[in-house]
PDB file of C-alpha atoms in Angstrom:
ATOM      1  CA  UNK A 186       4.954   1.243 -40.197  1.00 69.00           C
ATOM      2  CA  UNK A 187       3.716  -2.201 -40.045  1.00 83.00           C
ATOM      3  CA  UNK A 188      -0.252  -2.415 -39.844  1.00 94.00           C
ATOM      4  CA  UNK A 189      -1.868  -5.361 -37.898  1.00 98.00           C
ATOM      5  CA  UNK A 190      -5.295  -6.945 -38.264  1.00 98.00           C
ATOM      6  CA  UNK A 191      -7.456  -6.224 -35.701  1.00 98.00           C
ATOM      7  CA  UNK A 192     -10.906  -7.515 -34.897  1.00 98.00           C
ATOM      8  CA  UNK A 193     -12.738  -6.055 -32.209  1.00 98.00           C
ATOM      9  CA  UNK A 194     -15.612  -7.971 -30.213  1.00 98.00           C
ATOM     10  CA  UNK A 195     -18.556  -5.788 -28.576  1.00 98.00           C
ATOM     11  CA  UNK A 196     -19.577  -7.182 -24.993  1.00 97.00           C
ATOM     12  CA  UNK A 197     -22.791  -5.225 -24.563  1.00 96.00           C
ATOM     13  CA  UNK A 198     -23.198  -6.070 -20.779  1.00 95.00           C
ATOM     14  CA  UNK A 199     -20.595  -4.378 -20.069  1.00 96.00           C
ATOM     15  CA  UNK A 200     -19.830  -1.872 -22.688  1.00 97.00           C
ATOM     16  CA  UNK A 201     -16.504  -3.439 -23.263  1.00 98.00           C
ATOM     17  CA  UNK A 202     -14.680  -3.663 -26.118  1.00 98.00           C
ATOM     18  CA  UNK A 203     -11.948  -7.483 -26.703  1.00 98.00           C
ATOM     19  CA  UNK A 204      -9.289  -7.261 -29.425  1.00 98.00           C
ATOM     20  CA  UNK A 205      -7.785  -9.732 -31.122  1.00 98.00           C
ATOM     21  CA  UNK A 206      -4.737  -8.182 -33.109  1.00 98.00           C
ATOM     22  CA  UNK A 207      -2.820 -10.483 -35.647  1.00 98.00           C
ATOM     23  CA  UNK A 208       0.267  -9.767 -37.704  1.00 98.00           C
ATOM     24  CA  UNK A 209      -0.732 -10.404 -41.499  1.00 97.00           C
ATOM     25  CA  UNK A 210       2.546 -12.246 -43.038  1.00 96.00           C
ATOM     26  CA  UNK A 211       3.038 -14.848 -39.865  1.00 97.00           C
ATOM     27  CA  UNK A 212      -0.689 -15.052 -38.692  1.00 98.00           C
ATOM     28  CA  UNK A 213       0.269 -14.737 -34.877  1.00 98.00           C
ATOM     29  CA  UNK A 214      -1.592 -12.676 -32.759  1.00 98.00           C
ATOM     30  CA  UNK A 215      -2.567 -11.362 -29.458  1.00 98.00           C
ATOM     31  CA  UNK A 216      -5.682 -11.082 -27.204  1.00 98.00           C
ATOM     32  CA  UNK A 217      -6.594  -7.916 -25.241  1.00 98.00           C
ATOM     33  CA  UNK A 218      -8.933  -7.471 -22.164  1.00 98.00           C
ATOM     34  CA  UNK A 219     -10.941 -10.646 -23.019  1.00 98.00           C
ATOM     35  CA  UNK A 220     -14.148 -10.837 -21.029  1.00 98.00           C
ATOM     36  CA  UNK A 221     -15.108 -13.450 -18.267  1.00 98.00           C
ATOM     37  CA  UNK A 222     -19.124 -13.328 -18.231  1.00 98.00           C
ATOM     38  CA  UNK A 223     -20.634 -12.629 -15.154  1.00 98.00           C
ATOM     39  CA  UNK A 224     -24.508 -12.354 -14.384  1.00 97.00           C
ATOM     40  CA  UNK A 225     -24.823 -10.442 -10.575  1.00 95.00           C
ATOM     41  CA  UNK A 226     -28.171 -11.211 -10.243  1.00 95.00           C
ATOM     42  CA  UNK A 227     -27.615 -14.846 -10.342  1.00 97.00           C
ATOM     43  CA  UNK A 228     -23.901 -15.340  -9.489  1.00 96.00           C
ATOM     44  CA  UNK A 229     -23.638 -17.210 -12.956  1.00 97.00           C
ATOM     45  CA  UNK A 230     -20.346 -17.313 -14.927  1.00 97.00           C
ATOM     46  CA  UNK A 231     -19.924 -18.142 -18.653  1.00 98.00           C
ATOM     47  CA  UNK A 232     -17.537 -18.219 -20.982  1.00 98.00           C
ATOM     48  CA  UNK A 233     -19.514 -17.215 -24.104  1.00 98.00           C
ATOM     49  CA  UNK A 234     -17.459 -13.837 -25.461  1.00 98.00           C
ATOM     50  CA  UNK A 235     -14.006 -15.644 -24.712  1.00 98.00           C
ATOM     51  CA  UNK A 236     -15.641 -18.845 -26.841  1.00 98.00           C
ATOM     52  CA  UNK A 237     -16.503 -16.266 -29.477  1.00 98.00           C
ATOM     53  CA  UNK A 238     -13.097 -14.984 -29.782  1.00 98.00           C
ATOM     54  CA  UNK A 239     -11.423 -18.570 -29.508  1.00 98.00           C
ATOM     55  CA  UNK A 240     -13.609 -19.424 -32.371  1.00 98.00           C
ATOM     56  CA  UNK A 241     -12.848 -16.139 -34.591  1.00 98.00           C
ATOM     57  CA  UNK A 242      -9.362 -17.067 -34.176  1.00 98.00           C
ATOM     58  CA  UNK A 243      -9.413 -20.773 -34.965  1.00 97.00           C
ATOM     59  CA  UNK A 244     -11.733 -19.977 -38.127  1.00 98.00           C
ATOM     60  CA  UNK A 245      -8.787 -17.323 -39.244  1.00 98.00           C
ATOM     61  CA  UNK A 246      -6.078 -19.640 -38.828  1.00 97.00           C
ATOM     62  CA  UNK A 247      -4.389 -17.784 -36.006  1.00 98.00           C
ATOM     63  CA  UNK A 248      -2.111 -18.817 -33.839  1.00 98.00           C
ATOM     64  CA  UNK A 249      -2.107 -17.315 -30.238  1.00 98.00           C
ATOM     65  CA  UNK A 250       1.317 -15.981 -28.626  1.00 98.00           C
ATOM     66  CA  UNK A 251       0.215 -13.466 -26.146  1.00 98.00           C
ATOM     67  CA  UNK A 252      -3.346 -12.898 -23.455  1.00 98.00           C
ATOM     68  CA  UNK A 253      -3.153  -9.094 -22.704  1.00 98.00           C
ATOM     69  CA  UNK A 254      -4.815  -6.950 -20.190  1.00 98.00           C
ATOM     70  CA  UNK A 255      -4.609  -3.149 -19.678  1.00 98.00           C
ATOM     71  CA  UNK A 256      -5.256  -2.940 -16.409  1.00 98.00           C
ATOM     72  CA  UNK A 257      -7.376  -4.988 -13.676  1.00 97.00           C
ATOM     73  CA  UNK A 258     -10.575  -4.239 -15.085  1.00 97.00           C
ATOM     74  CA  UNK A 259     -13.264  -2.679 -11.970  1.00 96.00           C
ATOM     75  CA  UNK A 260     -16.857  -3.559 -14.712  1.00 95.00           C
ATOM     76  CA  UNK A 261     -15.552  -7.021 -15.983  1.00 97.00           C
ATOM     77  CA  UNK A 262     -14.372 -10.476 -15.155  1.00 98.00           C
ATOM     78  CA  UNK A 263     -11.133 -10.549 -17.068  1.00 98.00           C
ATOM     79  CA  UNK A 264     -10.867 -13.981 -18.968  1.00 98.00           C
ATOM     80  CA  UNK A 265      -7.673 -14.043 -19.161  1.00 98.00           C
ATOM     81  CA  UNK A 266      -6.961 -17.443 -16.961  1.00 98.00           C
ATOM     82  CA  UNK A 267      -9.711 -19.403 -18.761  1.00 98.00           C
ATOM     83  CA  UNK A 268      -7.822 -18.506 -22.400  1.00 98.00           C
ATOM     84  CA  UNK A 269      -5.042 -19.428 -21.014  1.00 98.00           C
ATOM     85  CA  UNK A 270      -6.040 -22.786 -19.684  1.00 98.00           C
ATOM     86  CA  UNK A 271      -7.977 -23.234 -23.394  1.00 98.00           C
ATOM     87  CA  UNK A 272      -4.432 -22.473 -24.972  1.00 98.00           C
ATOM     88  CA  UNK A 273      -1.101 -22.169 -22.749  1.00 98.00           C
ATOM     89  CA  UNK A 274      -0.494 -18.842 -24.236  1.00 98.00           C
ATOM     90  CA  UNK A 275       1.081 -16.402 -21.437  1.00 98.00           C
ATOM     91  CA  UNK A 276      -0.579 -13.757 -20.023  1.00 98.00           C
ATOM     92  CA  UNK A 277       0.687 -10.655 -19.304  1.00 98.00           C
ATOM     93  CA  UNK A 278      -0.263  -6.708 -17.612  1.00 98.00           C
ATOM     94  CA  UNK A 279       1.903  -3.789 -16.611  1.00 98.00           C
ATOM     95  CA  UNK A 280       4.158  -4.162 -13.831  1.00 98.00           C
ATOM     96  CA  UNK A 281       2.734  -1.444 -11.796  1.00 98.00           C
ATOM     97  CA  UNK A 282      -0.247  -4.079 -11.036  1.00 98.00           C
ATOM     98  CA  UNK A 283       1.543  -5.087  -7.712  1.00 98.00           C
ATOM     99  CA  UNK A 284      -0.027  -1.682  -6.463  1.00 98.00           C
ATOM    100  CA  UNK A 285      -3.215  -2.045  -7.538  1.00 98.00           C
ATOM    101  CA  UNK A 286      -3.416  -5.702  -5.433  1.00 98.00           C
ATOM    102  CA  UNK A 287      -1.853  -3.813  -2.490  1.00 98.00           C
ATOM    103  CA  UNK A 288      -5.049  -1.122  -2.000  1.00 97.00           C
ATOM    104  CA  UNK A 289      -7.540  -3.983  -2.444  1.00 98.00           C
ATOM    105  CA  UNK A 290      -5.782  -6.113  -0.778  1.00 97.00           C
ATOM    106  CA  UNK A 291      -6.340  -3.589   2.571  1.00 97.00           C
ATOM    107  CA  UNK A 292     -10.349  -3.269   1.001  1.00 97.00           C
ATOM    108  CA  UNK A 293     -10.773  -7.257   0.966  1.00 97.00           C
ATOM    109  CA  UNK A 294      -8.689  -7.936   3.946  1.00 97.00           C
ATOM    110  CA  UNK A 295      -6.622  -9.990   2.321  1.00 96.00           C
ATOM    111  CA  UNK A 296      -3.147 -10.809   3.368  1.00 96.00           C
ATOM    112  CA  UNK A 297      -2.731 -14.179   1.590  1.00 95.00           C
ATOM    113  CA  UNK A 298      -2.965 -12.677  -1.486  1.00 97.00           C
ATOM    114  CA  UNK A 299       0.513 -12.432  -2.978  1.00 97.00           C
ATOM    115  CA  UNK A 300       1.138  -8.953  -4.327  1.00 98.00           C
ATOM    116  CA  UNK A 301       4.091  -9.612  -6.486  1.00 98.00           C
ATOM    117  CA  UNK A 302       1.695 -10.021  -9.928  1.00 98.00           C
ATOM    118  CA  UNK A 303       3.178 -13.605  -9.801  1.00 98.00           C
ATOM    119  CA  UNK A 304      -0.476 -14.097 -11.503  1.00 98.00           C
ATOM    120  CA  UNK A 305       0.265 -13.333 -14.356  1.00 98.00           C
ATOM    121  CA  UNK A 306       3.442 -14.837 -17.083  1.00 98.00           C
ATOM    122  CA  UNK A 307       4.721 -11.527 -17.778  1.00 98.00           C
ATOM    123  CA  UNK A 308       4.832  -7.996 -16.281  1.00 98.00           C
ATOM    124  CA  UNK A 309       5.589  -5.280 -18.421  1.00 98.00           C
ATOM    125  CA  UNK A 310       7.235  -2.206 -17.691  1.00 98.00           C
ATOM    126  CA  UNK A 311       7.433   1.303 -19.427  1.00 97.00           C
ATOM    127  CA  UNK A 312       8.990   1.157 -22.488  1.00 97.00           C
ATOM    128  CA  UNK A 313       9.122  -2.433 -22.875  1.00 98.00           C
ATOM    129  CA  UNK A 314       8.707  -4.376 -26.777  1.00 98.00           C
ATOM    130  CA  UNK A 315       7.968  -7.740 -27.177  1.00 98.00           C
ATOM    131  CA  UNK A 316       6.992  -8.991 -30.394  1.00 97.00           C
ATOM    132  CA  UNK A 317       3.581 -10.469 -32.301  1.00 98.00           C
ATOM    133  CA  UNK A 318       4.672 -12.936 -34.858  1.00 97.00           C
ATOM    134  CA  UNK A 319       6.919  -9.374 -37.190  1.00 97.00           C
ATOM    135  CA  UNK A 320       5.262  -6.959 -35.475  1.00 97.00           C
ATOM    136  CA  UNK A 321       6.560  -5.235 -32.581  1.00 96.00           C
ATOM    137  CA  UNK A 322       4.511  -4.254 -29.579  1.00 97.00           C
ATOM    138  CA  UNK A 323       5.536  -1.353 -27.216  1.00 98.00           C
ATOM    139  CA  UNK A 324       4.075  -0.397 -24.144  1.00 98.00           C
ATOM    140  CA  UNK A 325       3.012   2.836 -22.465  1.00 98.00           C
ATOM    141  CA  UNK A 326       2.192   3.360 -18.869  1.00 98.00           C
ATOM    142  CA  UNK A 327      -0.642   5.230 -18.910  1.00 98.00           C
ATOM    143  CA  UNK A 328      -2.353   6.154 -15.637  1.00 98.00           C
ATOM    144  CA  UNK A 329      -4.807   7.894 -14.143  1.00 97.00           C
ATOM    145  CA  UNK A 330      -7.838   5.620 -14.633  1.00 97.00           C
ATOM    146  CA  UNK A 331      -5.489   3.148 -12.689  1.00 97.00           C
ATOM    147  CA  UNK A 332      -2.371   2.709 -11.232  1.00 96.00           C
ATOM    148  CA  UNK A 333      -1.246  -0.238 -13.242  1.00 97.00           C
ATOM    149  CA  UNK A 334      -3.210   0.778 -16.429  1.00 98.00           C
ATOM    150  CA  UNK A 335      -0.974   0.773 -19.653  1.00 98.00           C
ATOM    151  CA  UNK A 336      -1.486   1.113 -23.518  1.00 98.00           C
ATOM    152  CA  UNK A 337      -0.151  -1.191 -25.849  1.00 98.00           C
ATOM    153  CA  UNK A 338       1.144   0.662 -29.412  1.00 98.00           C
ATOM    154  CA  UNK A 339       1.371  -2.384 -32.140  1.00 98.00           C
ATOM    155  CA  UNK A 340       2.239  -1.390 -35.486  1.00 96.00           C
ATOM    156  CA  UNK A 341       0.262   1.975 -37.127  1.00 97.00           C
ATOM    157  CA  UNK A 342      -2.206   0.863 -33.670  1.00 98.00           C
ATOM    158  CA  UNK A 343      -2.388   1.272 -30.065  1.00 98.00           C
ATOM    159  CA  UNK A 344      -4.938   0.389 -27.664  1.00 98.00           C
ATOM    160  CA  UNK A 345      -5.697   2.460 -25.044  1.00 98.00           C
ATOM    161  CA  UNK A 346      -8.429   0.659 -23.095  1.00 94.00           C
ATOM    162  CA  UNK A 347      -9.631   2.743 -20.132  1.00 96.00           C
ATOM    163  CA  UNK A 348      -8.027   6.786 -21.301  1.00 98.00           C
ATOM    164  CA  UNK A 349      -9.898   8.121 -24.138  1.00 98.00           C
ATOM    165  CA  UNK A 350     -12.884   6.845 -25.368  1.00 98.00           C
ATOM    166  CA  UNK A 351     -14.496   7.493 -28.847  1.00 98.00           C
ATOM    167  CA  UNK A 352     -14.323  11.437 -29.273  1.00 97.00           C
ATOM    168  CA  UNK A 353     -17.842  12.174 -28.350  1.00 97.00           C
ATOM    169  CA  UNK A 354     -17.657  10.119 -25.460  1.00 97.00           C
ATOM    170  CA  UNK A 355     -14.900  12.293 -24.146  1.00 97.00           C
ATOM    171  CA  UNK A 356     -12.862  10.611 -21.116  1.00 98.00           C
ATOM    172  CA  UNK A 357     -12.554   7.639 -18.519  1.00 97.00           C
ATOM    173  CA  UNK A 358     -13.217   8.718 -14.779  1.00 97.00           C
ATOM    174  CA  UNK A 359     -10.332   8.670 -12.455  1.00 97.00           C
ATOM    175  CA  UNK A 360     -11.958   7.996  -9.396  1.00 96.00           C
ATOM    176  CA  UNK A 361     -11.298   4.677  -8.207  1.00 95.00           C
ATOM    177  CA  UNK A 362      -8.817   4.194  -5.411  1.00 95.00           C
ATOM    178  CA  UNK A 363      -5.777   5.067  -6.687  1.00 95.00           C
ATOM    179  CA  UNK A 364      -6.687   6.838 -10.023  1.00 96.00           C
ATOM    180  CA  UNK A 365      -6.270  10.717 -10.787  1.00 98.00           C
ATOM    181  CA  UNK A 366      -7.041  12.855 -13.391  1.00 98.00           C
ATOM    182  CA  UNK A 367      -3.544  14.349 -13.631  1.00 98.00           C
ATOM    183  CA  UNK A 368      -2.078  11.623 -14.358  1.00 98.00           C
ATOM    184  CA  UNK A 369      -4.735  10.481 -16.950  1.00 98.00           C
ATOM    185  CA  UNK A 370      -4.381  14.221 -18.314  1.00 98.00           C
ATOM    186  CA  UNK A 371      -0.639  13.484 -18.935  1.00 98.00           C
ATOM    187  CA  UNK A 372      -1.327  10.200 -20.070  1.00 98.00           C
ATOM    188  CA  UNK A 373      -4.104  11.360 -22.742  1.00 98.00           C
ATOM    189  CA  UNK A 374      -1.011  13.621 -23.915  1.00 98.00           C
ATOM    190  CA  UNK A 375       1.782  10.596 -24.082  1.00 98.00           C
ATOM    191  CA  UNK A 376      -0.784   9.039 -26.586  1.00 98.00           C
ATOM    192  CA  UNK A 377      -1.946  12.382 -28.563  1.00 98.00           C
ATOM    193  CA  UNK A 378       2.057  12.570 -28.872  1.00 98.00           C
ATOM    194  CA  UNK A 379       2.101   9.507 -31.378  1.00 98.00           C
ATOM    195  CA  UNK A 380       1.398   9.981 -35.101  1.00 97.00           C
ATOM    196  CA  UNK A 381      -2.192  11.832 -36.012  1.00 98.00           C
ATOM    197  CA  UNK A 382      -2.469   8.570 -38.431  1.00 97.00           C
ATOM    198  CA  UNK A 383      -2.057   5.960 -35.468  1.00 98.00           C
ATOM    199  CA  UNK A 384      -5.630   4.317 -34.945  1.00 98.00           C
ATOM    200  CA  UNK A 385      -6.753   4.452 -31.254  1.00 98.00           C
ATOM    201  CA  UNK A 386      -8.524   1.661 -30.133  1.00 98.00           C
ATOM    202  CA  UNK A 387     -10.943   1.886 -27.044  1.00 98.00           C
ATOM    203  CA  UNK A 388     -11.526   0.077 -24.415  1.00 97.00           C
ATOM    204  CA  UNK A 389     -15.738   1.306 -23.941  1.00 97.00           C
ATOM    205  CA  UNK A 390     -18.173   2.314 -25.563  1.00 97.00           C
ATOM    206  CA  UNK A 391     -22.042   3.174 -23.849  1.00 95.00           C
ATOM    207  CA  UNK A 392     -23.484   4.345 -27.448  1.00 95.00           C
ATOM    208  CA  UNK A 393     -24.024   7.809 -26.633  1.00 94.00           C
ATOM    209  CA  UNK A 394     -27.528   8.635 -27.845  1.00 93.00           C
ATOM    210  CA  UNK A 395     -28.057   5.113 -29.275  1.00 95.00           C
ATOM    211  CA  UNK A 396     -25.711   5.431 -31.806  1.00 95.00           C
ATOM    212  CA  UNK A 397     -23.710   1.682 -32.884  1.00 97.00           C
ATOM    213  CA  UNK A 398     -21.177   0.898 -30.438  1.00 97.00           C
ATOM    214  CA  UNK A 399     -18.120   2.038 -31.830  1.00 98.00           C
ATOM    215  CA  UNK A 400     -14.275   1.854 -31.144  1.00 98.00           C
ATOM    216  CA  UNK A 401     -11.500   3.219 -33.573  1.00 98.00           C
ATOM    217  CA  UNK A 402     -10.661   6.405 -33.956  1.00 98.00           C
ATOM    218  CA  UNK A 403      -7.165   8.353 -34.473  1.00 98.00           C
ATOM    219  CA  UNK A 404      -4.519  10.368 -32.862  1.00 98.00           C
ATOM    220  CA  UNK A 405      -5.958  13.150 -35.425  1.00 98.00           C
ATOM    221  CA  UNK A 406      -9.666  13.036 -34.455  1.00 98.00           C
ATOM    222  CA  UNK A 407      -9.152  12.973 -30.558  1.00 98.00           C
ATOM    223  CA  UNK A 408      -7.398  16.167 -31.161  1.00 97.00           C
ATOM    224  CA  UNK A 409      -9.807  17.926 -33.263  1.00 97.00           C
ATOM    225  CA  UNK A 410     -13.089  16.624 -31.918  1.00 97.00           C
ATOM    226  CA  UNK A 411     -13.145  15.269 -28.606  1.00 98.00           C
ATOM    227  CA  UNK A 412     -14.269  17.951 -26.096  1.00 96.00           C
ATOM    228  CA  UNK A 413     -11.907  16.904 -22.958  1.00 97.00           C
ATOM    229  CA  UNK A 414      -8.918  17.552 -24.863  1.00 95.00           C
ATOM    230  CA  UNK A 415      -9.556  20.210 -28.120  1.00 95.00           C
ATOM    231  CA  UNK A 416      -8.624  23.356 -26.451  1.00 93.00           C
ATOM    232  CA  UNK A 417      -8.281  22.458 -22.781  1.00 95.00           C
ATOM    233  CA  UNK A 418      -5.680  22.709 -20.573  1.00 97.00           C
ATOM    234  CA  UNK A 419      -4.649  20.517 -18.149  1.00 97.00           C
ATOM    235  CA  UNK A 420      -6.147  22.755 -15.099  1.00 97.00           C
ATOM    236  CA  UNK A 421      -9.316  22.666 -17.312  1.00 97.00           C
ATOM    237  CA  UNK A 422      -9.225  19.221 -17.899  1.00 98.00           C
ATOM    238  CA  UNK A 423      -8.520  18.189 -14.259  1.00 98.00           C
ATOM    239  CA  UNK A 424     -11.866  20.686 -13.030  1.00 97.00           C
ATOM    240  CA  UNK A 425     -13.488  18.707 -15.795  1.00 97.00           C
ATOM    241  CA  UNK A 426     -12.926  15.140 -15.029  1.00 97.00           C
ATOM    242  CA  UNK A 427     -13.261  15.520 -11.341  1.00 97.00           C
ATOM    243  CA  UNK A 428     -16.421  17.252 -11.294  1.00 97.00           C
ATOM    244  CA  UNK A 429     -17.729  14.396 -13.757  1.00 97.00           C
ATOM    245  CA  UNK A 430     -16.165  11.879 -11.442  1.00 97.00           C
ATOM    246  CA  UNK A 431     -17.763  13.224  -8.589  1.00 96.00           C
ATOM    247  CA  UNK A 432     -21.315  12.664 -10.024  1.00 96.00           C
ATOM    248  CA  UNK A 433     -20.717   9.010 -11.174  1.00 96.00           C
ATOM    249  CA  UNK A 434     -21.774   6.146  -9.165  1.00 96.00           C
ATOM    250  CA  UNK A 435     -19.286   3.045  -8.864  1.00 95.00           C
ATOM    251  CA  UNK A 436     -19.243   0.695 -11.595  1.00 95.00           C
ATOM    252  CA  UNK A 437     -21.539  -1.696 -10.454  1.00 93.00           C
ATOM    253  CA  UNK A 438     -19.631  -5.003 -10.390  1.00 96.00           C
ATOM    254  CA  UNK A 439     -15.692  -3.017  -8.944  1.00 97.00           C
ATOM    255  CA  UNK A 440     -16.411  -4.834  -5.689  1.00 97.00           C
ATOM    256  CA  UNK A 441     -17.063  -8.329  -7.750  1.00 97.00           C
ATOM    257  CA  UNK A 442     -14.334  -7.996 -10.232  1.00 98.00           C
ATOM    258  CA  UNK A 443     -11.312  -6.669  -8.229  1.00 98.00           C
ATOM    259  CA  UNK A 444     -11.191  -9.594  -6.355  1.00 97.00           C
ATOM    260  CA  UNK A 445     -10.963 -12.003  -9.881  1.00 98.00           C
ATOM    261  CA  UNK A 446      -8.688  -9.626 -12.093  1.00 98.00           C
ATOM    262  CA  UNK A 447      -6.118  -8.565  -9.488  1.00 98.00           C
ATOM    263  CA  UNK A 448      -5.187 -12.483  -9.878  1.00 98.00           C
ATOM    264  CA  UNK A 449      -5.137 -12.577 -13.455  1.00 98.00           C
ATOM    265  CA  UNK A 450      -8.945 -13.818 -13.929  1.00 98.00           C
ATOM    266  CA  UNK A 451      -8.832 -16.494 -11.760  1.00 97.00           C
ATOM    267  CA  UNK A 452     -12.106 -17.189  -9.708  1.00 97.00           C
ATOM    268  CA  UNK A 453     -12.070 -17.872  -5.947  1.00 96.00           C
ATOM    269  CA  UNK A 454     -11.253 -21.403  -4.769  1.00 94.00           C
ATOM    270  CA  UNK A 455     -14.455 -23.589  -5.038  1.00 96.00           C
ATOM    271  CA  UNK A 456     -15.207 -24.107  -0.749  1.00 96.00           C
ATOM    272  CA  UNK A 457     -15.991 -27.467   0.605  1.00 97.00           C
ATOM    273  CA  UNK A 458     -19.676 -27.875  -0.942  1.00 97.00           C
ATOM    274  CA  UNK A 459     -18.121 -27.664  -4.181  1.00 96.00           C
ATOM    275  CA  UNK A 460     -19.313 -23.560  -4.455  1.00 96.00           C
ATOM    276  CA  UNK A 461     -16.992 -20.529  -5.139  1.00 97.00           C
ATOM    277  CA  UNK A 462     -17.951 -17.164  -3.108  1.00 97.00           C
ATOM    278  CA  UNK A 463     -17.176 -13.625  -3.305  1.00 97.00           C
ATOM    279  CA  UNK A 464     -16.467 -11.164  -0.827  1.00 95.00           C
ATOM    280  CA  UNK A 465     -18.237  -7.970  -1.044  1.00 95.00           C
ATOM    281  CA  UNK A 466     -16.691  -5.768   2.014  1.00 96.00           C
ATOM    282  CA  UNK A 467     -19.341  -3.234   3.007  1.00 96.00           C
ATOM    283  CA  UNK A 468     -18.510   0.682   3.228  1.00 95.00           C
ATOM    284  CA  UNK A 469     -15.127   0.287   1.457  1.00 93.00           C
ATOM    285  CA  UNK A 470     -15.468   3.064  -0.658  1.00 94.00           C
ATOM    286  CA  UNK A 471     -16.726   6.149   1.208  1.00 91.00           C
ATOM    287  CA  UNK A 472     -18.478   9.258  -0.951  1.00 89.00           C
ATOM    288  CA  UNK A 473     -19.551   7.328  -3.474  1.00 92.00           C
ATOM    289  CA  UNK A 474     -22.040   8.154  -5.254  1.00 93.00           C
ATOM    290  CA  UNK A 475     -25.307   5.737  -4.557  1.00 91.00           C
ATOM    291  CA  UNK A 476     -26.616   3.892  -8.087  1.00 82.00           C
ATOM    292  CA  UNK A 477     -30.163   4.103  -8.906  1.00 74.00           C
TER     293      UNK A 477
END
């Protein structure tokens, strides 16, 4: 099995984790779930973590075939559309995306936006390969944190963004509108199902008690050591993750970064005065739980 380079870049605003994951013999590579930056207190945008990985893979001699997302991100700007205008490489998410737009298109009142994922270059389905430079890519659907959220299995890796984190961080919530933790319970099991040696590579990490951030593990140690899987059965794991979920407030920027990521990354249309604005609907997601 074929085992790819892969650099991952910290975002500590948002706990995110950006891969970039390059075949060694042809030097072409792929980006996954780049960060946009976004300041809500100030409405600012920057481009400093995408910059940072543009740089890493100029400096390595890399040449860019693919921009990957996971899913349409609900605590980040994806920067997928600014990478792509830095580099005409395609971008690409699972196909199951056009669902996701359709529920926030009813929260944003939207009925211009076109729900076909004609945002993005490519839309990948279940099973699909496609190849980085000699290795070949696979994907997984993998739901539950999202309807449109998928895993990408590259070589001896596979990325897994938003399903298991690091194994003493346990398990993404399920909550958002359309998510559910039986389907992220089967999901967890479509990815324990590939080799113990396969590295796992997160999409968070929040540094449980201020430990580094951290983000590979392997199909081997999420079975032995992380608690919402070892020994559990799906009826435990589903009593589990909802009563967590149910204690969680929103992420705090889902009603900001819906709106940019279920078009790919790009921002709203600048308005007359030369400004861009976002729409923050009010009451859109009853029961949750208020922030502090």
């Amino acid at each position: 099995m074929r085992k790819p380079e892969v650099a991952g870049f910290y975002d500590a605003r948002t706990g995110s984790i950006q891969y970039v994951v390059a075949c060694p013999s042809t030097r072409k590579c792929a980006i996954i779930d780049p960060v946009l930056d976004f300041d809500e207190k100030s409405g600012s945008t920057a481009t400093t973590n995408a910059d940072r990985i543009l740089d890493y893979v100029n400096s390595h001699d890399l040449t860019l075939e693919w921009i990957l997302d996971t899913h349409p991100h609900a605590d980040h700007f994806s920067a997928a559309r600014y990478l792509k205008s830095r580099t005409g490489a395609p971008t690409a998410i699972g196909e199951h995306v056009t669902e996701v737009q359709k529920i926030w298109q009813q929260i944003y009142n939207w009925p211009d936006l076109a729900c076909d994922g004609s945002q993005w270059d490519r839309l990948f389905c279940h099973g699909e390969a496609f190849n980085i430079g000699e290795l070949q890519a696979r994907v997984m659907h993998s739901p539950g944190h999202t309807l449109a959220s998928i895993s990408y299995v590259i070589g001896d890796a596979a990325f897994i963004h938003d399903t298991l984190f690091m194994p003493d961080s346990g398990s993404a919530r399920a909550d958002f509108p359309g998510g559910s933790a039986a389907s992220l319970w089967h999901s967890i099991q479509d990815i324990l199902s590939l080799p113990d040696q396969t590295r796992l590579f997160t999409g968070h990490d929040y540094m449980p008690g201020g430990r580094q951030a951290l983000w590979e593990s392997s199909v081997a140690d999420q079975k032995e050591k992380n608690p919402h899987v070892a020994g559990q059965s799906e009826r435990d794991f589903i009593r589990l993750r909802e009563t967590r979920d149910r204690t969680l407030p929103m992420p705090k920027l889902i009603l900001h970064a819906l709106q940019v990521n279920i078009r790919g990354g790009e921002l709203p249309q600048a308005e007359e005065n030369g400004r861009r604005y976002l729409k923050i609907p009010l009451d859109a997601l009853p029961g949750s739980v208020w922030g502090s």
